[in-house]
PDB file of C-alpha atoms in Angstrom:
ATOM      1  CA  UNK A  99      29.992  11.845 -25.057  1.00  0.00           C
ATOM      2  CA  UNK A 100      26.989  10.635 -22.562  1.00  0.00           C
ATOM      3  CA  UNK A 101      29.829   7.589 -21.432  1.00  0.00           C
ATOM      4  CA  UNK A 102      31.604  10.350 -19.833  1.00  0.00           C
ATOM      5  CA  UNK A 103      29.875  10.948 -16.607  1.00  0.00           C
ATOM      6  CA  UNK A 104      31.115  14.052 -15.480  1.00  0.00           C
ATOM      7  CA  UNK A 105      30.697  15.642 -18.539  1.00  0.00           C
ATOM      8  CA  UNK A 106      27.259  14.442 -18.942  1.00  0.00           C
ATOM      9  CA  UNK A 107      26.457  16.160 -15.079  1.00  0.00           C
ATOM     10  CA  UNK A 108      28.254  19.444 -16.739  1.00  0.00           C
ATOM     11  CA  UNK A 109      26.239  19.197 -19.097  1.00  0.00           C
ATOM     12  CA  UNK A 110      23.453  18.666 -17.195  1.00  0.00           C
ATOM     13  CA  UNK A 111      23.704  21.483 -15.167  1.00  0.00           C
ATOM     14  CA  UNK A 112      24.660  24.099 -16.978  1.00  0.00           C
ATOM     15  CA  UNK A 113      21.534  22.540 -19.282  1.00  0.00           C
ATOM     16  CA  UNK A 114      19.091  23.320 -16.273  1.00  0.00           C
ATOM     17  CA  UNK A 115      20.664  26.631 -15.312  1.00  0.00           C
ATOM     18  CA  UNK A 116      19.973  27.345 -19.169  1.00  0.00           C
ATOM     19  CA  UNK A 117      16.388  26.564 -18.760  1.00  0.00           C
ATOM     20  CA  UNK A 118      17.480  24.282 -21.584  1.00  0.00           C
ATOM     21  CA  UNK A 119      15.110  21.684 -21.423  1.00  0.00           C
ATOM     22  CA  UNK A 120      14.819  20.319 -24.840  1.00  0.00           C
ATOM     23  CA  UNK A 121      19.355  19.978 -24.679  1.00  0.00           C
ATOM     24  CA  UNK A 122      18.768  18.227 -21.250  1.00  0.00           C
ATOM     25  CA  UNK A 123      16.490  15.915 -22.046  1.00  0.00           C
ATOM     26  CA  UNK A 124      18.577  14.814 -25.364  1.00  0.00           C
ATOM     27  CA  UNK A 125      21.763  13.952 -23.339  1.00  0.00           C
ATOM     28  CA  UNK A 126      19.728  12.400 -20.955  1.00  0.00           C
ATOM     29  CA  UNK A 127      18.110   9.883 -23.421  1.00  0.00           C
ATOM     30  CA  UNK A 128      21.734   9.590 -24.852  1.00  0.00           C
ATOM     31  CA  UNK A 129      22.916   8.330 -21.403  1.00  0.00           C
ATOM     32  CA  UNK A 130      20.107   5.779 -20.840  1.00  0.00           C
ATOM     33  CA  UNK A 131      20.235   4.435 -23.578  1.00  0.00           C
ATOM     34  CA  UNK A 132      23.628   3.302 -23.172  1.00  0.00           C
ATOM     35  CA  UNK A 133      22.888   2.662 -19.456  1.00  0.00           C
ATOM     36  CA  UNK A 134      19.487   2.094 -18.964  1.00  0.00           C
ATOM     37  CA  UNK A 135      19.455   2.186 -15.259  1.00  0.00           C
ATOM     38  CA  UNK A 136      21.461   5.354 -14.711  1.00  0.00           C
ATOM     39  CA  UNK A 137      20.175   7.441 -11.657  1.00  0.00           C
ATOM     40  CA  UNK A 138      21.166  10.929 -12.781  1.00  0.00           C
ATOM     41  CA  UNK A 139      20.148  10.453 -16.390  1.00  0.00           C
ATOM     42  CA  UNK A 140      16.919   9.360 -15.154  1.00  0.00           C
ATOM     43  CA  UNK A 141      16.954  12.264 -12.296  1.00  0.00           C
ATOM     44  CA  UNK A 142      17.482  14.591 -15.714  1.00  0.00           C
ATOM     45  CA  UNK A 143      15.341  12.896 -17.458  1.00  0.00           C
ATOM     46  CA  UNK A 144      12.653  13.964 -15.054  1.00  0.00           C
ATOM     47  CA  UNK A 145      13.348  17.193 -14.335  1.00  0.00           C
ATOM     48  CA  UNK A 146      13.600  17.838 -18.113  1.00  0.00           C
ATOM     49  CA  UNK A 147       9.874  16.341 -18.422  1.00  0.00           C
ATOM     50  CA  UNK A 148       8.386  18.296 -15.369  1.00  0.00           C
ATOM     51  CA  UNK A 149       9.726  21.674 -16.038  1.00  0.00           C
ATOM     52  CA  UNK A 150       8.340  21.101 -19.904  1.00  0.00           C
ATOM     53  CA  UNK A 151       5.020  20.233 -18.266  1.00  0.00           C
ATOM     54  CA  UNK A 152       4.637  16.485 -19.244  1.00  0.00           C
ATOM     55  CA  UNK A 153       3.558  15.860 -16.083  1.00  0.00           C
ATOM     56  CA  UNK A 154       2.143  12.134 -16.200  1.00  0.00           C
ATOM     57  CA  UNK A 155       5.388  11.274 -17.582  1.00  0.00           C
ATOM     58  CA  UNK A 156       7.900  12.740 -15.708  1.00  0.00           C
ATOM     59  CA  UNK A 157       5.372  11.780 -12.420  1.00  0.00           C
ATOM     60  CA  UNK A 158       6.709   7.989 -14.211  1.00  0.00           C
ATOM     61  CA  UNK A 159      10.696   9.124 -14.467  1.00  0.00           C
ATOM     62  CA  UNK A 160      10.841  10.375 -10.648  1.00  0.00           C
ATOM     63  CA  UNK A 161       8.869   7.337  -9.310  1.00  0.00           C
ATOM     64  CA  UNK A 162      11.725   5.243 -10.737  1.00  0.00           C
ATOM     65  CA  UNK A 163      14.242   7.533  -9.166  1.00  0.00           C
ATOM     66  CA  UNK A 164      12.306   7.649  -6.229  1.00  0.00           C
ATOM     67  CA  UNK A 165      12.691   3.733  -5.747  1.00  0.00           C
ATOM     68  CA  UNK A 166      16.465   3.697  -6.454  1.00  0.00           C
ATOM     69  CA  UNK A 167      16.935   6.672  -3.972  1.00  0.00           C
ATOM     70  CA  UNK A 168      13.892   6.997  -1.788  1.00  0.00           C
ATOM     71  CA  UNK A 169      16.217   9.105   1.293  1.00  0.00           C
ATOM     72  CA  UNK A 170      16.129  12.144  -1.421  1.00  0.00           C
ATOM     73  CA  UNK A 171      13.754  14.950   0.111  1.00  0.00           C
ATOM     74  CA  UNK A 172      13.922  16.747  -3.665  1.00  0.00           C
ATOM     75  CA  UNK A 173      13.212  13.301  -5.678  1.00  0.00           C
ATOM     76  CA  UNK A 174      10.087  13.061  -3.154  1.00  0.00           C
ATOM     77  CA  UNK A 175       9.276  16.925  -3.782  1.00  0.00           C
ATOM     78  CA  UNK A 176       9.672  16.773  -7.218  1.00  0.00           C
ATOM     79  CA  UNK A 177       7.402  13.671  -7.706  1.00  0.00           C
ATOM     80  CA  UNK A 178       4.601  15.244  -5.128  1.00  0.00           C
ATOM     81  CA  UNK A 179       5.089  18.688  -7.377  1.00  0.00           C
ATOM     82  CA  UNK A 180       4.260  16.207 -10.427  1.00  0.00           C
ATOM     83  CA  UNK A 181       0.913  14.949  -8.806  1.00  0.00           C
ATOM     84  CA  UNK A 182       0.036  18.244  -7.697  1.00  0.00           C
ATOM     85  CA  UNK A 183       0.449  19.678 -10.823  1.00  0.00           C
ATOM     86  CA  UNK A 184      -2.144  17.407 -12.090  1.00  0.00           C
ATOM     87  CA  UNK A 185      -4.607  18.212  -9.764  1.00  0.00           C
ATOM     88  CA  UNK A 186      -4.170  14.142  -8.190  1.00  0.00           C
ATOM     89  CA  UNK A 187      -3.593  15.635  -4.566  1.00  0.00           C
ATOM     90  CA  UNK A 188      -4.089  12.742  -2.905  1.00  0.00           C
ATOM     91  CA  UNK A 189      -1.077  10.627  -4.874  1.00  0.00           C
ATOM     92  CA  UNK A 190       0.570  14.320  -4.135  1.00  0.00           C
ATOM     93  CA  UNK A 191       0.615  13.973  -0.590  1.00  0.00           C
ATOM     94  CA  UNK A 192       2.736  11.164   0.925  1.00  0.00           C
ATOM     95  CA  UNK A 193       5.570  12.055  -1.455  1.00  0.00           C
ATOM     96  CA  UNK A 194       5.384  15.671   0.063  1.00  0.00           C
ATOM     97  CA  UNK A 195       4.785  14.667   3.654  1.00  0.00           C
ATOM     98  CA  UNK A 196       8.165  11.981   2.934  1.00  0.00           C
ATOM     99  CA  UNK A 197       9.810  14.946   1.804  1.00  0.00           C
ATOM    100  CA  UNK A 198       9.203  16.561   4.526  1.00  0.00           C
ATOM    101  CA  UNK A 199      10.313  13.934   7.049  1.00  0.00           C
ATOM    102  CA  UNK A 200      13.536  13.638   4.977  1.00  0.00           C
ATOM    103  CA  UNK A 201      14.148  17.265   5.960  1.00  0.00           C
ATOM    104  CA  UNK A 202      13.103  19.372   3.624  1.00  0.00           C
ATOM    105  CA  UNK A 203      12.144  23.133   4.354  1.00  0.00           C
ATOM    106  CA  UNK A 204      11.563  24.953   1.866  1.00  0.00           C
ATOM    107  CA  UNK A 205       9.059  27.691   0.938  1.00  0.00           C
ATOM    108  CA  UNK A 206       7.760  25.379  -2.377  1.00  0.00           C
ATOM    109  CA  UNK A 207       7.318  22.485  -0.153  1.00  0.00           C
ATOM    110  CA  UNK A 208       5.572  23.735   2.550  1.00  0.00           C
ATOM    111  CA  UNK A 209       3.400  25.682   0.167  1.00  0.00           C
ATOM    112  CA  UNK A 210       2.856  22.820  -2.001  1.00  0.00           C
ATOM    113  CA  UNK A 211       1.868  20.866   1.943  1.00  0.00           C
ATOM    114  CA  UNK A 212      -0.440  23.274   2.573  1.00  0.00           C
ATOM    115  CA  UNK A 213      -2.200  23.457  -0.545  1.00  0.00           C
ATOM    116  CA  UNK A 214      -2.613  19.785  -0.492  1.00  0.00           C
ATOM    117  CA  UNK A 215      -4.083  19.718   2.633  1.00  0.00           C
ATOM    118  CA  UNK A 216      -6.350  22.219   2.241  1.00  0.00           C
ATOM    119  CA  UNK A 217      -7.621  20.716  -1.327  1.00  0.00           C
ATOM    120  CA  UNK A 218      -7.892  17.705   0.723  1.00  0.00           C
ATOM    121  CA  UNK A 219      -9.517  19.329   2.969  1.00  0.00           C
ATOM    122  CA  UNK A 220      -7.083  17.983   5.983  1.00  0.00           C
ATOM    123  CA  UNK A 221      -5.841  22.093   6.740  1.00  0.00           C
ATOM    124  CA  UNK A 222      -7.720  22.229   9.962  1.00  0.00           C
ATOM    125  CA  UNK A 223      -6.492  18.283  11.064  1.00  0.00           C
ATOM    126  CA  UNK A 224      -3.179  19.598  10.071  1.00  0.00           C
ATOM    127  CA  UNK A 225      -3.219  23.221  12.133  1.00  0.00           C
ATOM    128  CA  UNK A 226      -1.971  21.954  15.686  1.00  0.00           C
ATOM    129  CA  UNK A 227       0.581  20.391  13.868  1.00  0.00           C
ATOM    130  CA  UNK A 228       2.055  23.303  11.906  1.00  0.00           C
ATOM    131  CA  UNK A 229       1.907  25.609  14.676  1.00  0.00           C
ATOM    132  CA  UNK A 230       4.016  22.713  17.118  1.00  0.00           C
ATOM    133  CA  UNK A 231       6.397  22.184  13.983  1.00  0.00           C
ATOM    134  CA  UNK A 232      10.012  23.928  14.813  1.00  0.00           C
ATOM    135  CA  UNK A 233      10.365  24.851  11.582  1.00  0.00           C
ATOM    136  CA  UNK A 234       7.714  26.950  11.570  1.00  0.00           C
ATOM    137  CA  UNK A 235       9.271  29.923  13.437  1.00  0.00           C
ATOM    138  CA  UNK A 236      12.347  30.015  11.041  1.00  0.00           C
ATOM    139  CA  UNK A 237      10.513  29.632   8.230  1.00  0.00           C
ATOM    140  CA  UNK A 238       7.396  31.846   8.703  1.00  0.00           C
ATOM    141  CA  UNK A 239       9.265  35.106   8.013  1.00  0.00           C
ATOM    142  CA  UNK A 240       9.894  33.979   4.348  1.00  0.00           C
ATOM    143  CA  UNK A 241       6.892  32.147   3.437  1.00  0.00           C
ATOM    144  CA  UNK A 242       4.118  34.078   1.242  1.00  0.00           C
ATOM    145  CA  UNK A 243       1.663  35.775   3.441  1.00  0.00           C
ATOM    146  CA  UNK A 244      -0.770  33.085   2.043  1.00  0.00           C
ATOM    147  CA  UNK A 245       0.811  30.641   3.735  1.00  0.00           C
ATOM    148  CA  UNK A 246       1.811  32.458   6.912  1.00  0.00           C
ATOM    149  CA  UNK A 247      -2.079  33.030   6.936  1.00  0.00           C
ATOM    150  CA  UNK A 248      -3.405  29.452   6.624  1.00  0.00           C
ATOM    151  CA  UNK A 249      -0.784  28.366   9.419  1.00  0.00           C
ATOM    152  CA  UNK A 250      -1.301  30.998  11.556  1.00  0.00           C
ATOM    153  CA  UNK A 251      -5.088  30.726  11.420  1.00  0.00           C
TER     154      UNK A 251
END
């Protein structure tokens, strides 16, 4: 029943824990089309897309979500992750850097940061930066030596 809300985010979930993507993106479309502007069945909608690797499209379905709820550090991840993914770095980049100033801190976003920059070619601008951040000494025991190298450079 996609009228039933919390059995449509049960659904959901257990959908995405599946890797179910093709199921989640079914009730999804269900859901919208009986409410068009429903946030999580566009928020599924999305993720279903991006983790199927339609990126243009699901790029589309988060920038809608991203309006509706632009305080959402994942929305903003997950829409820079869709740019990235395409190789448009520079459309990647203020939805990461707005992630990050939402609080993020994560090991995906940072990486995804510094790969950005650096295909940018805005790593060195960015150095003095990363080494003030206070993040940075929490996080740098977990992050790939990669990126413990580029910040630590």
């Amino acid at each position: 029943d996609p009228g039933n809300l919390r059995l449509f985010n049960d659904c959901t979930a257990l959908a995405l824990q599946l890797e179910d993507y093709e199921t989640l993106l079914r009730a999804a479309d269900a859901r919208l089309r009986l409410r068009p502007t429903d946030l999580p069945a566009a928020a599924a909608r999305a993720k279903a897309l991006l983790a199927k690797g339609d990126f243009a499209r699901a790029a589309a379905e988060f920038e809608k979500v991203a309006i509706a709820n632009p305080s959402d550090p994942a929305v903003q991840q997950d829409l820079g992750l869709c740019y990235f993914r395409m190789e448009d770095f520079e459309w990647a980049r203020a939805p990461l850097e707005t992630a990050l100033q939402l609080g993020a801190r994560n090991n995906g976003l940072l990486w995804l940061l510094l790969s950005t920059w650096h295909r940018l070619g805005m790593l060195r601008r960015r150095r003095s930066w990363l080494r003030k951040t206070p993040t940075r000494r929490a996080l740098m025991p977990r992050l790939p030596v990669f990126t413990r190298a580029c910040i630590s450079i």
